[in-house]
Amino acid sequence: MSFRVTIADVARAAGVHPSTVSRALNPTTRDMVTQAVAARVAEVADRLGWRPSAVAAGLRTRKSRTIGILVPDLVNPVFPPIVRAAEARLAEAGYVALLANTDTDAAREALLIERMAAHLVDGLMLASAASGSRALELCERLRIPVVLINRRLPDACVPAVVNDDRRGMALAVRHLVDLGHTHIGHIAGPPGVSTAADRQAGFLAALAAAGLDDRPAPIVAADAYTAAAGRLAMERLLATHRFSAVAVANDMLCLGAYDALAAAGLAVGTDISVTGFNDMPFVDRISPPLTTVRIQHAEMGRQAAKVLIAEMANGTPMSRDIVLEPELVVRSSSGPPAAASPGKPQVVDRPWRLYD
Amino acid sequence: MSFRVTIADVARAAGVHPSTVSRALNPTTRDMVTQAVAARVAEVADRLGWRPSAVAAGLRTRKSRTIGILVPDLVNPVFPPIVRAAEARLAEAGYVALLANTDTDAAREALLIERMAAHLVDGLMLASAASGSRALELCERLRIPVVLINRRLPDACVPAVVNDDRRGMALAVRHLVDLGHTHIGHIAGPPGVSTAADRQAGFLAALAAAGLDDRPAPIVAADAYTAAAGRLAMERLLATHRFSAVAVANDMLCLGAYDALAAAGLAVGTDISVTGFNDMPFVDRISPPLTTVRIQHAEMGRQAAKVLIAEMANGTPMSRDIVLEPELVVRSSSGPPAAASPGKPQVVDRPWRLYD
DNA sequence: TTGTACGCGTTATCAG
DNA sequence: CTGATAACGCGTACAA
């Protein structure tokens, strides 16, 4: 004997046909049935403890009220706030979230998408878009509505919820310029990722706007958005260039950059200024607290959910990306160039404490 | 026309009966058909691009190859590593993870469990167990295998994967004692949570073991495992007791405790020693780096997945909890009592810098 | 407004 | 070893 009570059980107990029960219990078709019947059916269903089977309904309707969320690595603190907000919004709308980590592995990503497709996800939120990925064509073939989070994809015709990365990085550079820095370096993100390209573009544009583009800017690209890559990048930057400030493409990279600077005996915020990007949780409590570009984590998750829900309703993807405005948060990792400190004379040719 | 290719399509193309296709394609029943048939069917299925429908299979088998993970709040950095590891292990076994945040709201928790039940989850990982929660009886009624993570529940007959919280806290206290502290306070976790009770018990036991139980220990319980609650708790502790060190029940609480100490003009690690619990990501980079009890985050997620998988296979819950051994990580937030510093004379009656 | 009949894609259970 | 048949639980044209 099964302990599951089905629509047929309710129908029997209420003395009506299963179809009627279905109509009475389904909010969208309730008005196809007499108020009286609806009430009685509802009462009986409740009494019997009936619970709709999302699986059976899904098989019939080809909709699972389920959406998948793919992140590269949940342990990266940028993602939890986004995922959390998205999940909350989706839950409100009656959806359940499937979560998976791709490890930025294209094969794994494809596998996960296939698996989620098998579970008939109604939509997919991709926070892991990279240029090499064939995720999008896969989703298109599978006819799964998609929304990109945090990253765009070149000439992709799927909606994306992103930050204004150019503007955000420009904010950081402008801040450094205002502090008096004239030799500003950049640690860029990994190639093939839109945030890396956009932030680097913003960096260069801001430098130009400040009239600081007379010489090539010191730029090193990190291999990945990890602390280890950040350390390596900063080490290379220190070994090959002179600068008094570095605008870094990502907070995670900053952690490694801090390590490299510490190892070189340089004090962050006084010897060398550092700015990050994301304002991920806890960078306000590291030492020194990081000046960074705050993105709207939660709003990003909410908007992504909203876009996806709309897309699933309309059946047609939104054409325009949603661009969120970033905001500069000034903390102690940035300050005036060392030689410009009160009491120290400004030396024109070499005004900064350097690693050489 | 539907773009979905079904078992019937494959059967037609391969010239066999749908049942045969099912058997040939299902790894567990493959040996019920001829090798030749299996191969041909597989080839045809592949050529046609057949993808199994987990939903249809689930309807029939009453198994969704899906498991739910409930956390209080994904933004709390303890959880991502656990969830990530669990998801990885589950994915290996072919499962998909449904993730949801309960906000430690019992009603919301119940709703989410019901919803997941509707999706026919094969199992549930609960990281949000609190004493008031009726989650467990709900799961039992719904006949959903459960594993508890990080927290136990009194007299619950479901398996749990937890830390040895008593031992962990004892490690921290012992460390403080070894440093020379004799007046050690405790900020406890919220009532009704097993980790709070166990860690407090460990604290008291360690104090007794050190012969420091001649007077009642300064203990304040926080309302929740949040930074805000930690700050409040530390403020109350400072206002009412004397101590040179505090063993705190949780890293999150420590963040707030740091704030309270800073506001009181006390330097963590020198004026007042602080130890945490969890070694959550980034507490090694806050200022000062936190001495804390490291739990095996990833292992906890892996074990939980393993237990659940076993439980689902056997149909019967494991009887014994899995207890993971914690480890003390000493950083700069703990040091000898201020008055014991080299050069400073030891004053018997009042050897600590205090907040009064 | 309600009942009839069937399909969604798969698998379990029989026969053969 | 393979084929036929019936379910799994629900939704929905269509008919009444």
XYZ file of C-alpha atoms (C1' of nucleotides) in Angstrom:
744
model
C 0.000 0.000 0.000
C 1.261 3.368 -0.956
C 1.134 6.182 1.535
C 0.847 8.706 -1.193
C -2.591 10.173 -1.688
C -3.388 10.998 -5.269
C -5.961 13.017 -7.084
C -7.930 9.826 -7.628
C -8.188 9.280 -3.887
C -9.491 12.773 -3.388
C -11.951 12.341 -6.242
C -13.325 9.181 -4.729
C -13.666 10.739 -1.296
C -15.263 13.873 -2.666
C -17.553 11.990 -5.011
C -16.393 13.720 -8.145
C -14.287 12.895 -11.140
C -10.500 13.151 -10.926
C -10.526 15.801 -13.624
C -12.736 17.941 -11.487
C -10.370 17.552 -8.617
C -7.497 18.565 -10.807
C -9.336 21.664 -11.918
C -10.470 22.543 -8.435
C -7.035 22.157 -6.956
C -5.133 23.958 -9.632
C -5.229 27.706 -8.945
C -5.230 28.565 -12.630
C -8.242 26.433 -13.466
C -10.166 26.798 -10.258
C -12.718 29.092 -11.839
C -13.775 26.347 -14.198
C -15.531 24.736 -11.324
C -18.353 25.657 -8.948
C -17.281 27.456 -5.837
C -19.050 24.821 -3.799
C -17.275 21.944 -5.492
C -13.956 23.745 -5.297
C -14.422 24.238 -1.596
C -15.444 20.668 -0.945
C -12.607 19.267 -2.990
C -10.150 21.530 -1.276
C -11.447 20.446 2.080
C -11.216 16.761 1.241
C -7.776 17.164 -0.283
C -6.619 18.890 2.822
C -8.147 16.328 5.085
C -6.563 13.492 3.168
C -3.267 15.316 3.108
C -2.991 15.449 -0.618
C 0.206 16.907 -2.037
C 0.554 17.606 -5.716
C 3.263 15.600 -7.432
C 5.457 18.057 -9.231
C 6.963 15.155 -11.114
C 3.713 13.872 -12.539
C 2.578 17.377 -13.363
C 5.913 18.044 -14.965
C 5.737 14.990 -17.136
C 2.419 16.179 -18.425
C 3.143 19.866 -18.798
C 6.805 19.556 -19.660
C 7.537 22.078 -16.978
C 9.229 21.253 -13.746
C 9.065 24.552 -11.891
C 12.717 24.021 -11.398
C 15.619 26.137 -12.511
C 19.298 25.357 -12.557
C 22.062 27.577 -11.268
C 25.591 26.943 -12.447
C 28.484 28.638 -10.710
C 32.190 28.015 -11.223
C 32.814 27.539 -7.531
C 30.416 28.247 -4.719
C 33.313 28.768 -2.349
C 34.229 31.936 -4.173
C 32.490 34.453 -1.931
C 31.080 36.469 -4.805
C 28.575 33.782 -5.572
C 26.746 32.992 -2.349
C 25.037 36.384 -2.143
C 23.989 36.142 -5.768
C 22.768 32.581 -5.483
C 20.980 33.305 -2.270
C 19.062 36.249 -3.674
C 18.221 34.357 -6.830
C 16.986 31.397 -4.859
C 14.840 33.601 -2.657
C 13.222 35.253 -5.638
C 12.673 31.949 -7.389
C 11.212 30.372 -4.285
C 8.741 33.229 -4.081
C 7.629 32.376 -7.574
C 7.283 28.729 -6.627
C 10.451 27.509 -8.221
C 13.084 25.235 -6.796
C 16.757 25.815 -7.522
C 19.180 23.165 -8.679
C 22.712 24.162 -7.847
C 25.939 22.858 -9.299
C 29.588 23.831 -9.479
C 31.329 23.668 -12.818
C 34.908 24.126 -11.620
C 35.228 26.154 -14.812
C 35.531 22.844 -16.579
C 33.751 22.924 -19.910
C 33.140 19.180 -20.003
C 31.738 19.161 -16.526
C 29.611 22.152 -17.366
C 28.163 20.381 -20.378
C 27.467 17.277 -18.350
C 25.665 19.256 -15.708
C 23.571 21.077 -18.262
C 22.581 17.793 -19.852
C 21.719 16.377 -16.494
C 19.621 19.367 -15.600
C 17.938 19.167 -18.954
C 17.053 15.577 -18.158
C 15.394 16.924 -15.054
C 13.480 19.265 -17.314
C 14.694 22.494 -15.765
C 12.569 25.346 -16.981
C 15.524 27.674 -17.125
C 19.187 28.014 -16.414
C 21.221 30.689 -14.715
C 24.803 30.607 -15.902
C 27.360 32.406 -13.780
C 30.223 30.604 -15.390
C 30.142 31.849 -18.946
C 33.558 31.844 -20.559
C 34.363 32.284 -24.190
C 35.447 28.728 -24.830
C 32.246 27.344 -23.460
C 29.714 25.724 -25.696
C 27.142 25.942 -22.950
C 24.982 28.376 -24.825
C 24.579 26.382 -27.992
C 23.847 23.382 -25.852
C 21.076 25.251 -24.085
C 19.745 26.507 -27.380
C 19.655 23.005 -28.786
C 17.989 21.814 -25.623
C 15.636 24.791 -25.839
C 16.338 25.925 -22.314
C 15.876 29.600 -21.513
C 19.081 31.037 -20.159
C 20.239 34.090 -18.337
C 23.880 34.969 -17.911
C 25.036 36.325 -14.585
C 27.965 38.596 -13.980
C 29.520 37.816 -17.328
C 28.459 38.546 -20.861
C 29.325 36.477 -23.866
C 30.332 38.071 -27.172
C 27.518 38.101 -29.716
C 25.354 35.949 -27.525
C 21.685 36.477 -28.005
C 20.762 35.606 -24.469
C 20.041 38.116 -21.771
C 22.693 38.878 -19.206
C 22.625 40.620 -15.873
C 25.957 42.283 -15.471
C 27.755 45.131 -13.833
C 28.927 48.162 -15.660
C 32.451 46.825 -15.444
C 34.074 49.579 -17.494
C 32.514 52.242 -15.368
C 33.317 50.442 -12.148
C 36.971 50.122 -12.984
C 37.046 53.730 -14.120
C 35.734 54.703 -10.706
C 38.646 52.929 -9.055
C 41.235 54.441 -11.369
C 39.751 57.880 -10.977
C 40.003 57.477 -7.230
C 43.677 56.592 -7.495
C 44.317 59.512 -9.799
C 42.580 61.844 -7.382
C 44.855 60.583 -4.640
C 47.790 61.746 -6.719
C 48.915 58.547 -8.353
C 50.385 58.879 -11.815
C 51.902 55.447 -12.251
C 49.044 53.034 -11.976
C 49.236 49.367 -12.835
C 46.525 46.857 -13.602
C 46.142 43.217 -12.791
C 43.670 41.971 -15.344
C 41.388 38.968 -15.167
C 41.832 35.776 -17.172
C 41.543 35.979 -20.949
C 38.213 35.052 -22.469
C 36.129 36.370 -19.630
C 34.038 39.436 -20.309
C 34.658 40.998 -16.935
C 38.377 40.869 -17.562
C 38.119 42.579 -20.924
C 35.612 45.178 -19.803
C 37.474 46.090 -16.670
C 40.730 46.401 -18.555
C 39.004 48.615 -21.095
C 37.656 50.732 -18.271
C 41.118 50.947 -16.808
C 42.662 52.165 -20.048
C 39.855 54.593 -20.722
C 40.154 56.135 -17.280
C 43.900 56.459 -17.667
C 43.400 58.212 -20.963
C 40.763 60.475 -19.479
C 43.266 61.486 -16.840
C 45.910 62.191 -19.446
C 48.016 59.348 -18.132
C 48.214 57.431 -21.394
C 51.461 58.927 -22.643
C 53.268 55.699 -21.829
C 52.084 52.081 -21.897
C 50.437 51.166 -18.622
C 51.793 48.275 -16.579
C 49.349 45.448 -17.111
C 49.607 41.801 -16.186
C 46.802 39.337 -16.757
C 46.079 36.705 -14.129
C 45.374 33.152 -15.204
C 42.244 32.850 -13.124
C 40.250 34.753 -10.562
C 42.077 33.156 -7.663
C 44.322 34.369 -4.882
C 47.181 32.239 -6.184
C 46.922 33.798 -9.623
C 46.754 37.221 -8.016
C 49.957 36.619 -6.171
C 51.743 35.490 -9.278
C 50.471 38.449 -11.236
C 51.559 40.920 -8.606
C 54.975 39.303 -8.419
C 55.386 39.718 -12.144
C 54.172 43.274 -11.995
C 56.633 44.101 -9.233
C 59.489 42.489 -11.114
C 58.890 44.325 -14.335
C 57.299 47.685 -13.707
C 57.225 50.743 -11.541
C 54.011 51.945 -10.046
C 52.573 53.348 -6.867
C 49.095 51.914 -7.245
C 47.400 48.917 -8.790
C 43.824 48.618 -9.880
C 43.062 44.915 -9.644
C 40.286 43.270 -11.638
C 38.865 41.274 -8.757
C 38.912 41.036 -4.953
C 40.049 37.442 -4.992
C 43.134 38.459 -6.937
C 43.749 41.150 -4.343
C 44.197 38.591 -1.604
C 47.118 37.089 -3.485
C 48.361 40.533 -4.417
C 48.436 41.418 -0.731
C 50.600 38.373 -0.108
C 53.023 39.263 -2.856
C 53.326 42.825 -1.572
C 53.850 41.638 1.977
C 56.546 39.259 0.798
C 58.223 42.174 -0.955
C 58.139 44.183 2.229
C 55.676 46.701 0.872
C 52.832 48.051 2.959
C 49.485 48.089 1.227
C 47.811 51.485 1.385
C 50.978 53.414 2.076
C 53.772 52.020 -0.076
C 51.444 50.700 -2.712
C 47.762 51.384 -3.108
C 45.484 48.566 -4.171
C 41.881 48.559 -5.333
C 39.701 45.551 -5.952
C 36.441 44.727 -7.614
C 33.290 43.089 -6.243
C 33.345 44.075 -2.588
C 32.879 40.469 -1.724
C 32.031 39.577 1.852
C 34.807 40.118 4.402
C 37.157 42.236 2.317
C 36.130 44.994 4.697
C 37.731 43.017 7.483
C 41.002 41.954 5.920
C 44.127 43.903 6.671
C 44.150 46.580 5.422
C 40.462 46.826 4.556
C 40.189 46.803 0.796
C 39.144 49.763 -1.285
C 37.014 48.173 -3.940
C 34.189 48.523 -6.394
C 30.983 47.283 -4.896
C 28.685 45.394 -7.185
C 25.057 44.770 -6.391
C 25.322 41.071 -5.553
C 21.827 40.529 -4.317
C 20.230 42.698 -6.947
C 22.084 40.711 -9.561
C 20.570 37.488 -8.315
C 17.115 38.996 -8.071
C 17.243 40.504 -11.533
C 18.520 37.289 -13.022
C 15.628 35.400 -11.512
C 13.224 38.026 -12.723
C 14.594 37.976 -16.244
C 14.446 34.222 -16.357
C 10.893 34.096 -15.066
C 9.851 36.657 -17.660
C 11.690 34.778 -20.358
C 9.962 31.548 -19.436
C 6.606 33.262 -19.417
C 7.031 35.029 -22.747
C 8.810 32.153 -24.367
C 11.098 34.712 -25.923
C 14.389 35.925 -24.459
C 14.731 39.555 -23.522
C 16.864 41.403 -25.966
C 18.549 43.883 -23.690
C 21.084 43.127 -21.014
C 20.498 44.471 -17.562
C 23.411 46.573 -16.437
C 23.833 47.268 -12.754
C 25.639 50.334 -11.512
C 28.678 49.711 -9.347
C 29.855 51.965 -6.586
C 33.290 52.731 -5.177
C 33.912 51.863 -1.552
C 36.981 53.584 -0.190
C 38.822 51.861 2.622
C 42.427 51.784 3.752
C 44.136 49.899 0.953
C 44.372 53.076 -1.048
C 46.069 56.295 -0.096
C 48.261 58.986 -1.561
C 51.586 57.961 -3.077
C 54.207 57.477 -0.386
C 56.396 60.383 -1.458
C 53.414 62.694 -1.492
C 52.805 62.172 2.174
C 52.840 65.327 4.246
C 56.356 66.394 5.045
C 58.054 64.455 2.306
C 59.338 66.399 -0.664
C 57.940 65.405 -4.014
C 60.587 64.014 -6.296
C 59.587 64.302 -9.882
C 61.364 61.457 -11.450
C 60.815 58.722 -8.942
C 58.315 59.656 -6.326
C 57.247 56.162 -5.256
C 58.501 53.417 -3.085
C 59.226 50.655 -5.514
C 60.199 47.059 -5.611
C 63.691 47.431 -6.982
C 6.274 18.438 -33.582
C 8.241 17.789 -30.488
C 11.980 17.902 -30.660
C 12.309 15.422 -27.905
C 13.300 11.935 -28.975
C 11.797 9.225 -26.834
C 12.406 5.592 -26.234
C 9.610 4.826 -28.658
C 11.451 6.635 -31.440
C 14.570 4.666 -30.767
C 12.585 1.431 -30.652
C 11.043 2.136 -34.030
C 14.378 3.012 -35.588
C 16.085 0.003 -34.099
C 13.255 -2.355 -34.932
C 12.711 -3.541 -31.398
C 10.156 -3.077 -28.700
C 10.324 -0.017 -26.431
C 10.794 -2.279 -23.430
C 13.879 -3.699 -25.018
C 15.232 -0.254 -25.618
C 14.623 0.632 -22.020
C 16.456 -2.444 -20.864
C 19.317 -1.929 -23.273
C 19.794 1.687 -22.343
C 19.506 1.300 -18.621
C 22.905 0.318 -17.212
C 21.347 -1.762 -14.464
C 19.260 -3.877 -16.836
C 21.584 -3.991 -19.787
C 22.540 -7.600 -19.166
C 18.957 -8.660 -19.752
C 19.437 -8.236 -23.473
C 21.800 -9.603 -26.057
C 25.066 -7.802 -26.451
C 24.259 -7.319 -30.104
C 20.884 -5.768 -29.405
C 22.313 -3.591 -26.684
C 24.957 -2.300 -29.028
C 22.557 -1.603 -31.854
C 20.099 0.151 -29.596
C 22.843 2.211 -28.047
C 24.073 3.188 -31.467
C 20.627 4.203 -32.668
C 19.889 6.083 -29.473
C 23.105 7.954 -29.821
C 22.501 8.739 -33.467
C 19.029 10.015 -32.739
C 20.291 11.993 -29.797
C 18.111 10.323 -27.228
C 18.301 11.690 -23.702
C 16.648 9.882 -20.842
C 13.886 11.828 -19.141
C 14.612 11.809 -15.454
C 11.120 13.060 -14.865
C 9.343 10.223 -16.624
C 11.617 7.698 -15.032
C 11.014 9.301 -11.693
C 7.285 9.115 -12.058
C 7.564 5.425 -12.625
C 10.255 4.542 -10.143
C 9.364 7.096 -7.515
C 12.968 8.121 -7.433
C 14.196 11.396 -8.786
C 17.946 11.051 -8.337
C 17.683 14.378 -6.689
C 18.536 15.398 -3.168
C 17.715 18.561 -1.298
C 20.130 20.628 0.736
C 18.747 23.047 3.282
C 20.997 25.645 4.851
C 20.030 28.528 7.108
C 21.859 31.063 4.997
C 24.239 30.351 2.187
C 25.977 33.668 2.772
C 27.316 32.382 6.052
C 30.761 31.286 4.877
C 30.684 28.012 6.786
C 28.212 26.554 4.370
C 29.631 27.012 0.889
C 32.529 24.601 1.435
C 30.175 22.012 2.896
C 27.589 22.410 0.167
C 30.209 22.390 -2.517
C 31.759 19.156 -1.331
C 28.397 17.516 -0.886
C 27.301 18.562 -4.342
C 30.491 17.221 -5.868
C 30.057 13.858 -4.192
C 26.406 13.668 -5.140
C 27.113 14.622 -8.710
C 29.625 11.789 -8.896
C 26.857 9.426 -7.890
C 24.577 10.893 -10.515
C 22.486 13.008 -8.226
C 21.435 16.589 -8.654
C 21.267 18.934 -5.678
C 18.358 21.174 -4.840
C 19.491 24.048 -2.671
C 17.418 26.320 -0.484
C 17.893 28.793 2.329
C 15.646 28.525 5.351
C 16.583 31.809 7.030
C 16.227 29.754 10.207
C 12.506 30.219 9.782
C 10.635 27.086 10.769
C 7.648 27.842 8.563
C 9.814 28.511 5.577
C 11.772 25.372 6.304
C 8.607 23.304 6.353
C 7.408 24.857 3.115
C 10.684 24.089 1.422
C 10.672 20.516 2.619
C 7.140 20.041 1.322
C 8.116 21.554 -1.966
C 11.117 19.320 -2.274
C 8.995 16.364 -1.363
C 6.691 17.314 -4.217
C 9.718 17.090 -6.429
C 10.265 13.631 -5.033
C 13.709 14.267 -3.599
C 15.337 10.971 -2.712
C 16.946 12.462 0.362
C 17.472 15.588 2.330
C 20.535 17.148 3.909
C 19.578 19.415 6.772
C 22.162 21.903 7.936
C 19.613 23.967 9.753
C 18.451 21.689 12.507
C 17.307 23.592 15.571
C 15.416 22.235 18.508
C 12.149 23.985 17.741
C 12.049 22.598 14.242
C 9.526 20.013 13.246
C 11.498 19.302 10.123
C 12.381 15.803 11.172
C 8.897 14.558 11.850
C 7.840 16.100 8.578
C 10.536 14.158 6.771
C 9.578 11.005 8.589
C 5.947 11.424 7.619
C 7.030 12.111 4.066
C 9.342 9.117 4.277
C 12.349 11.061 3.135
C 15.777 9.852 4.227
C 17.585 12.584 6.092
C 21.059 13.384 7.232
C 21.849 16.180 9.636
C 24.877 18.312 9.013
C 26.919 20.177 11.569
C 24.180 20.000 14.164
C 22.666 17.117 16.039
C 19.152 16.989 17.353
C 18.356 15.570 20.783
C 16.986 12.039 20.633
C 16.684 12.147 16.897
C 17.001 8.800 15.241
C 18.504 10.168 12.076
C 22.168 10.110 11.240
C 24.206 13.254 11.674
C 27.619 14.288 10.501
C 29.025 16.582 13.114
C 32.196 17.859 14.656
C 33.436 16.827 18.018
C 32.338 20.186 19.353
C 33.207 19.509 22.976
C 36.680 18.426 22.078
C 37.163 21.317 19.676
C 36.228 23.893 22.252
C 38.397 22.158 24.807
C 41.318 22.509 22.407
C 40.785 26.248 22.288
C 40.449 26.627 26.043
C 43.486 24.471 26.650
C 45.431 26.691 24.286
C 44.398 29.788 26.240
C 45.273 28.125 29.507
C 48.673 27.169 28.146
C 49.239 30.794 27.217
C 48.761 31.678 30.854
C 45.185 32.847 30.916
C 43.309 32.146 34.104
C 40.233 34.284 33.570
C 38.622 32.996 30.438
C 35.177 33.965 29.237
C 32.836 32.271 26.807
C 30.449 33.613 24.236
C 28.029 30.794 23.648
C 25.850 30.111 20.643
C 22.096 30.517 20.527
C 19.983 28.286 22.766
C 18.468 25.222 21.200
C 21.327 24.548 18.865
C 23.438 21.499 19.538
C 26.701 23.174 18.643
C 26.050 25.846 21.245
C 25.378 23.352 24.012
C 28.232 21.039 23.102
C 30.774 23.802 22.793
C 29.723 25.333 26.074
C 30.015 21.919 27.714
C 33.470 21.572 26.219
C 34.383 24.980 27.537
C 33.307 24.153 31.069
C 34.941 20.753 31.003
C 38.239 22.204 29.869
C 38.094 24.873 32.527
C 37.501 22.221 35.145
C 40.310 20.102 33.781
C 42.613 23.083 34.195
C 41.464 23.611 37.741
C 39.911 26.921 36.776
C 36.414 26.085 37.935
C 36.690 27.506 41.409
C 34.545 30.467 40.399
C 31.682 30.712 37.902
C 33.023 31.372 34.419
C 31.899 34.473 32.544
C 29.442 33.221 29.957
C 27.097 35.132 27.704
C 24.944 33.461 25.105
C 24.489 35.106 21.728
C 21.048 35.218 20.158
C 22.214 33.890 16.842
C 25.381 32.954 15.015
C 25.802 36.416 13.552
C 28.349 39.190 13.825
C 25.735 41.516 15.287
C 24.888 39.050 18.017
C 28.586 38.560 18.662
C 29.093 42.242 19.156
C 26.218 42.463 21.603
C 27.423 39.455 23.509
C 30.926 40.803 23.818
C 29.621 44.164 24.965
C 27.646 42.465 27.698
C 30.622 40.357 28.658
C 32.842 43.422 28.893
C 30.310 45.277 30.963
C 29.827 42.554 33.490
C 32.954 40.481 33.810
C 36.685 40.483 34.006
C 38.682 38.269 31.709
C 41.800 38.246 29.609
C 40.590 35.801 26.997
C 37.359 34.694 25.416
C 36.612 31.403 23.759
C 33.865 32.181 21.281
C 31.474 29.533 19.985
C 31.710 30.540 16.370
C 33.837 32.590 13.940
C 30.917 34.696 12.830
C 30.387 35.812 16.407
C 34.071 36.700 16.569
C 33.689 39.311 13.871
C 31.230 41.196 16.022
C 33.309 40.523 19.093
C 36.264 42.140 17.345
C 34.110 45.209 16.731
C 33.054 45.432 20.342
C 36.635 45.103 21.542
C 37.824 47.727 19.092
C 35.092 50.069 20.261
C 36.268 49.513 23.804
C 39.789 50.377 22.831
C 41.080 46.889 23.406
C 43.548 45.233 21.084
C 42.695 41.690 20.141
C 45.539 39.282 20.733
C 47.350 41.482 23.198
C 44.827 43.088 25.506
C 42.278 40.363 25.052
C 42.754 36.998 23.400
C 39.964 35.631 21.247
C 39.433 32.201 19.772
C 36.758 31.176 17.302
C 35.260 28.037 15.928
C 34.941 26.777 12.338
C 37.947 28.340 10.627
C 35.632 29.635 8.012
C 37.146 31.080 4.846
C 38.986 34.366 5.252
C 39.288 34.463 9.014
C 42.969 33.913 8.338
C 43.022 37.279 6.608
C 41.087 39.432 9.015
C 42.928 41.630 11.446
C 44.276 40.099 13.567
C 44.122 36.647 11.968
C 41.840 34.536 14.092
C 42.964 31.660 16.232
C 40.186 29.167 15.759
C 39.109 25.563 15.719
C 39.176 24.199 12.222
C 36.404 21.865 11.270
C 36.570 19.607 8.270
C 34.155 21.506 6.047
C 34.632 19.543 2.897
C 34.815 16.212 4.629
C 31.574 17.033 6.354
C 29.842 17.571 3.030
C 31.349 14.446 1.547
C 30.434 12.271 4.500
C 26.918 13.620 4.558
C 26.484 12.747 0.914
C 27.945 9.328 1.521
C 25.691 8.633 4.483
C 22.651 9.740 2.554
C 23.508 7.634 -0.442
C 23.991 4.612 1.788
C 20.777 5.347 3.596
C 18.863 5.559 0.352
C 20.378 2.323 -0.845
C 19.735 0.361 2.338
C 16.390 1.954 2.956
C 17.362 2.102 6.589
C 19.065 5.011 8.340
C 22.485 4.539 9.817
C 22.382 4.356 13.537
C 25.638 5.997 14.435
C 26.551 9.610 13.968
C 29.743 10.437 12.189
C 31.953 12.615 14.328
C 34.726 14.555 12.681
C 37.822 15.576 14.562
C 38.516 19.292 14.786
C 41.921 20.867 14.941
C 43.216 24.039 16.563
C 44.704 26.663 14.282
C 46.756 29.190 16.171
C 47.009 32.657 14.702
C 47.475 36.109 16.165
C 44.214 36.700 17.971
C 45.494 34.777 20.938
C 48.526 35.530 23.001
C 49.695 35.607 26.577
C 47.792 37.817 29.010
C 48.864 41.439 28.716
C 50.355 41.688 32.188
C 52.432 38.614 31.562
C 54.216 40.287 28.698
C 57.969 40.510 29.040
C 58.993 43.431 31.132
C 55.705 44.008 32.805
C 55.413 42.997 36.453
C 52.762 40.474 37.228
C 50.088 41.899 39.492
C 48.302 39.167 41.320
C 44.979 40.667 41.901
C 44.316 42.297 38.588
C 46.738 41.130 35.973
C 44.629 41.907 32.905
C 43.725 44.937 30.929
C 40.033 45.186 31.448
C 37.065 47.091 30.282
C 36.273 48.944 33.456
C -19.942 23.118 -15.361
C -18.497 18.335 -15.322
C -17.171 13.796 -17.207
C -14.510 11.027 -20.862
C -10.379 9.611 -22.705
C -5.884 9.920 -23.580
C -1.041 11.318 -23.434
C 3.413 12.713 -21.062
C 8.182 8.907 -21.185
C 9.564 5.361 -18.624
C 9.753 0.975 -16.195
C 7.711 -3.330 -13.756
C 5.445 -7.424 -14.550
C 3.842 -10.808 -16.974
C 3.773 -14.083 -21.023
C 5.872 -16.194 -24.631
C 15.939 -13.069 -24.020
C 12.079 -10.249 -25.881
C 7.333 -8.461 -26.531
C 2.963 -6.886 -24.761
C 0.499 -4.361 -21.357
C -0.304 -1.624 -17.625
C 0.715 1.546 -14.569
C 3.153 6.003 -12.289
C -0.044 10.965 -11.158
C -1.580 14.598 -13.433
C -3.476 17.887 -17.176
C -6.416 18.919 -20.937
C -8.794 18.677 -25.505
C -13.261 17.289 -26.390
C -17.753 15.841 -25.622
C -21.817 15.941 -22.966
